[in-house]
Every structure is written in C-alpha cells, then in structure tokens.
Amino acid sequence: ARLAMVLLAVGLAAFLLYSLVERPFRQARPGWPTLAGVITTTIGLMLVAPMLQQEHLSRQERRIFASLSDHDTYRCGLAWQWRHLTARTCPLNDPVPLRGTILLVGNSYADSLKQTLTGIADRHDLKVYLTVENVPLMSSGKMGIAEVVDEARKQHATAIVLHHSPDAVDGRTVEALAWAAHEHGIVTRLIMPVPRQPDHVPRALLQAMRTGKAPPALELDDYRLHHAQRLARLQLITVPGFGIYQIAQDLCRPGCAVEDAEGALLYRDEHHLTLTGSRQLQPTLEQVVADLSQRLGQPITPFARKTSI
C-alpha cells in the first residue's frame, strides 16, 4: 500500500512537471502561472523523494537516517530569535506555579540535552533559560563571566548549570564563575561532557552494515581516562554550592552505547546526542534538578574567600 502511494505521488509529480513546466516553456514565454507551477512541482518532488528513497532502505538503515533529524529546534528557535534580537537568553518553559529558575549555559552540548532537562524541571515547577549564544564563557563568545552572572540575576535564577564540550571552558573560568555567582546567592553546577565516540556514529553503523566489520567501541574506562585530569582540577573548587555531575554512566555500562533497545540511534554524529540519546541521561538530570529543587529556600551565605586551581 505504501509503495502504491509513493508511485501515485511520483506519477502526479511527473504529470505536474510536464504540464506546468515543460509544456509551457516549449509553447510560450514563462510567466507567473508557470513560476507557480515550478514552485509547486519542486515542493512536491522534495516531499516525495525521501519517501521513494526510503522504500529501498532496510529497517535499520531507516533508523540510522532518522537519527539525522532526531533533534530539537536549534537553540531558542529561529522565530523566537527574530523577535528578540538582543536577548541573551531564551525561556524554554513556563511552569505554573514557579518555584525557581535555572540558567543553562553551554554550547551545542547544552542544546542537545535542553529538552530532557526542561521536561524534568517542569515537574519541579522550575523555569529553564538557555543562553542564546552558542559559545558562552568560551574565548570566541561575547558572554563572559560577568555577562552570565548578570543574566542569571536578571532572570532571577537560583542556579547556573554548565554543560560544554570537552576543553571548551577551562577550570579557572568555571571556578571564577562559581565564585561570582556565589556572591549573589546563586549556586553553580557542572555536568561533565557526554562520551565522544571514535567515529561519526550513523556513518560508522552504515559502514558496518555493508562490510560486516564492527565500528570502534568506546568504554567507560576510556572516557574516565580522557577526562581524569580535568575532573581532578574541577574537584579542587571549594565554592559553596558548586557541584559536579558525572553523566557517562548513563550511556556506558561499561561499553558506551550508540543505540537504544529498539535500535534508535543515540548520536547524530560522533558527539552530539539525538533526542533519543538525551533521554538516556534522565537519571543524572533528574538528580541535578532534584538537588536544585531541594535547595530552594536554603540561602547561601556569601563570603569572600577564594581559591585557585
């Protein structure tokens, strides 16, 4: 039945292409009706082509290709950004009643887990804001420590949650931010990066299907070894309210999975999670939000002592 529908759509597209494009161009000078026909036919072909292509794919190949579109709207959504050109952060939810606010700060890694984190925050009546800028606290970004803290205060955030790709932000910057936020009664929590796979996951799985050779695998010990030095530096931060959350165990037991139990991919490249993948992080994200929710109503007494790492 599906194949019949695809063939019917292809036949209709071919008829429209001949009637509205080829024949008018042969008989007369093209005008607006012809241009409209071209546009209509092009859109029709764009809709039909993926359906026709997938008819020749296996079930697993379809799952692999589906991972490329298994992601949320980019950052804050283009429509929202056009309406708020100067905004530094965007709201991701609007819980009622409102008990507190979280400012999520990070690059594309934060963007990948924003939907799962926001869904959990909703259940705790916590609002989540995300930095519009994709490189906050990074050398190429406009939002430095002062700007992040100012935005957290502007949105009445009770906590700043950091999540960046490996080595995007160094430990000294994290510590300086934590102290600056602490001076205003805002706690800082850091979520460690998700495991980075050795190869582009969809491409590696397609290659494995065609060659029969398994793609390179990542183990939890590999991840821990790679991040050991940075983690050791971060653990020296003594700012009250600062906390670190390990997230690799949600994906690595001890092998780091690239598919869920149904075969849906957890990655859309070598290091960005799909929405399916971000849902695997729910145990740790639940803990992050629960800890922050529990701290509401427990003010932190700021003091000036600082440390370096």
Coordinates of C-alpha atoms in Angstrom, one line a residue, residues 83-259:
R83 CA 11.5 38.5 17.7
H84 CA 14.2 39.0 20.4
L85 CA 17.3 40.1 18.6
T86 CA 19.1 41.5 21.6
A87 CA 18.2 38.8 24.2
R88 CA 21.0 36.9 25.8
T89 CA 18.8 34.0 27.0
C90 CA 15.5 32.4 26.0
P91 CA 12.9 30.7 28.2
L92 CA 12.4 27.0 27.5
N93 CA 9.3 26.5 29.6
D94 CA 6.8 28.4 31.7
P95 CA 5.8 26.4 34.7
V96 CA 2.9 27.4 37.0
P97 CA 3.4 27.7 39.9
L98 CA 7.0 28.9 39.6
R99 CA 9.4 27.8 42.4
G100 CA 12.7 28.8 41.0
T101 CA 14.8 29.3 37.8
I102 CA 17.7 27.6 36.2
L103 CA 20.1 29.2 33.7
L104 CA 21.5 26.6 31.4
V105 CA 24.8 27.7 30.0
G106 CA 26.8 25.8 27.3
N107 CA 27.4 25.2 23.7
S108 CA 25.8 22.7 21.4
Y109 CA 26.1 20.0 24.2
A110 CA 23.7 22.0 26.3
D111 CA 21.4 22.4 23.3
S112 CA 21.3 18.6 22.9
L113 CA 20.0 18.0 26.4
K114 CA 17.8 21.0 26.9
Q115 CA 14.6 19.3 26.1
T116 CA 15.1 16.4 28.6
L117 CA 16.3 18.8 31.3
T118 CA 13.4 21.1 30.8
G119 CA 10.8 18.3 30.9
I120 CA 12.2 17.3 34.3
A121 CA 12.3 20.9 35.6
D122 CA 8.7 21.3 34.6
R123 CA 7.7 18.6 37.1
H124 CA 9.6 20.5 39.8
D125 CA 8.0 23.9 38.9
L126 CA 11.4 25.2 37.8
K127 CA 11.8 27.5 34.8
V128 CA 14.8 27.0 32.5
Y129 CA 16.5 29.7 30.5
L130 CA 19.2 28.8 27.8
T131 CA 21.9 31.1 26.5
V132 CA 21.1 32.3 23.0
E133 CA 24.8 32.4 22.3
N134 CA 26.3 29.1 21.3
V135 CA 29.7 29.8 22.8
P136 CA 29.2 31.3 26.2
L137 CA 32.2 31.5 28.5
M138 CA 34.4 30.4 25.6
S139 CA 37.2 32.6 24.1
S140 CA 35.1 33.2 20.9
G141 CA 32.0 34.2 22.8
K142 CA 30.5 37.6 23.9
M143 CA 29.1 36.2 27.2
G144 CA 31.9 36.1 29.7
I145 CA 31.6 35.6 33.5
A146 CA 30.1 39.0 34.2
E147 CA 27.5 38.7 31.5
V148 CA 26.4 35.2 32.5
V149 CA 26.1 36.2 36.2
D150 CA 24.2 39.5 35.2
E151 CA 21.8 37.4 33.1
A152 CA 21.3 34.9 35.9
R153 CA 20.4 37.8 38.2
K154 CA 18.1 39.4 35.6
Q155 CA 16.1 36.2 35.2
H156 CA 16.1 35.6 39.0
A157 CA 18.0 32.3 38.6
T158 CA 18.7 30.3 41.7
A159 CA 21.2 28.2 39.8
I160 CA 23.6 28.1 36.8
V161 CA 24.0 24.8 35.2
L162 CA 27.1 24.4 32.9
H163 CA 27.4 21.8 30.1
H164 CA 30.0 22.2 27.4
S165 CA 32.0 20.0 25.1
P166 CA 35.4 18.8 26.4
D167 CA 38.0 21.5 26.8
A168 CA 35.6 24.3 25.7
V169 CA 35.9 26.0 29.1
D170 CA 38.8 25.6 31.4
G171 CA 38.7 25.0 35.2
R172 CA 39.8 28.5 36.1
T173 CA 36.9 30.0 34.3
V174 CA 34.5 27.6 35.9
E175 CA 35.8 28.5 39.4
A176 CA 35.7 32.2 38.7
L177 CA 32.1 32.0 37.5
A178 CA 31.2 29.9 40.6
W179 CA 32.6 32.5 42.9
A180 CA 31.0 35.4 41.0
A181 CA 27.6 33.6 41.1
H182 CA 28.0 32.7 44.8
E183 CA 28.4 36.3 45.7
H184 CA 24.8 36.8 44.6
G185 CA 23.5 33.7 46.3
I186 CA 23.4 31.7 43.0
V187 CA 24.8 28.1 43.0
T188 CA 26.7 26.7 40.1
R189 CA 26.5 23.1 38.9
L190 CA 28.6 21.5 36.2
I191 CA 27.5 18.5 34.1
M192 CA 30.5 16.6 32.6
P193 CA 30.6 16.2 28.8
V194 CA 28.9 13.2 27.2
P195 CA 31.2 10.5 25.8
R196 CA 32.6 11.3 22.4
Q197 CA 32.5 8.3 20.1
P198 CA 35.6 7.4 17.9
D199 CA 33.7 8.0 14.7
H200 CA 30.6 9.6 13.2
V201 CA 28.0 7.1 14.5
P202 CA 25.4 7.0 11.7
R203 CA 28.2 6.7 9.1
A204 CA 30.1 4.1 11.1
L205 CA 26.9 1.9 11.5
L206 CA 26.1 2.2 7.8
Q207 CA 29.7 1.1 7.0
A208 CA 29.5 -1.7 9.5
M209 CA 26.3 -3.0 7.8
R210 CA 28.0 -3.0 4.4
T211 CA 31.3 -4.5 5.5
G212 CA 30.3 -6.7 8.4
K213 CA 33.1 -5.1 10.4
A214 CA 32.0 -3.7 13.8
P215 CA 32.8 0.0 14.3
P216 CA 35.3 1.0 17.0
A217 CA 33.8 0.9 20.5
L218 CA 34.2 3.3 23.4
E219 CA 34.4 2.0 27.0
L220 CA 33.7 3.9 30.3
D221 CA 37.3 3.5 31.3
D222 CA 38.4 5.3 28.1
Y223 CA 36.1 8.2 29.0
R224 CA 37.4 8.4 32.6
L225 CA 41.0 8.3 31.5
H226 CA 40.4 11.1 28.9
H227 CA 38.7 13.4 31.5
A228 CA 40.7 12.4 34.6
Q229 CA 43.0 15.5 34.6
R230 CA 40.2 18.0 34.1
L231 CA 38.0 16.3 36.6
A232 CA 40.8 16.4 39.2
R233 CA 41.1 20.2 38.7
L234 CA 37.4 20.8 38.9
Q235 CA 37.2 18.8 42.2
L236 CA 39.5 21.3 43.8
I237 CA 36.9 24.0 43.5
T238 CA 35.6 24.8 47.0
V239 CA 32.9 27.4 46.2
P240 CA 29.8 26.6 48.4
G241 CA 27.0 25.2 46.3
F242 CA 29.3 24.1 43.5
G243 CA 28.8 20.6 42.3
I244 CA 29.9 18.2 39.5
Y245 CA 27.7 15.6 37.9
Q246 CA 29.1 12.6 36.1
I247 CA 26.9 11.7 33.1
A248 CA 28.9 9.0 31.2
Q249 CA 27.4 6.2 33.3
D250 CA 24.0 6.8 31.8
L251 CA 25.4 5.8 28.4
C252 CA 28.3 3.4 29.3
R253 CA 27.6 0.2 31.3
P254 CA 30.6 -0.2 30.8
G255 CA 30.5 -0.1 27.0
C256 CA 29.2 3.2 25.7
A257 CA 26.0 2.5 23.8
V258 CA 25.2 4.1 20.4
E259 CA 21.7 2.6 20.1

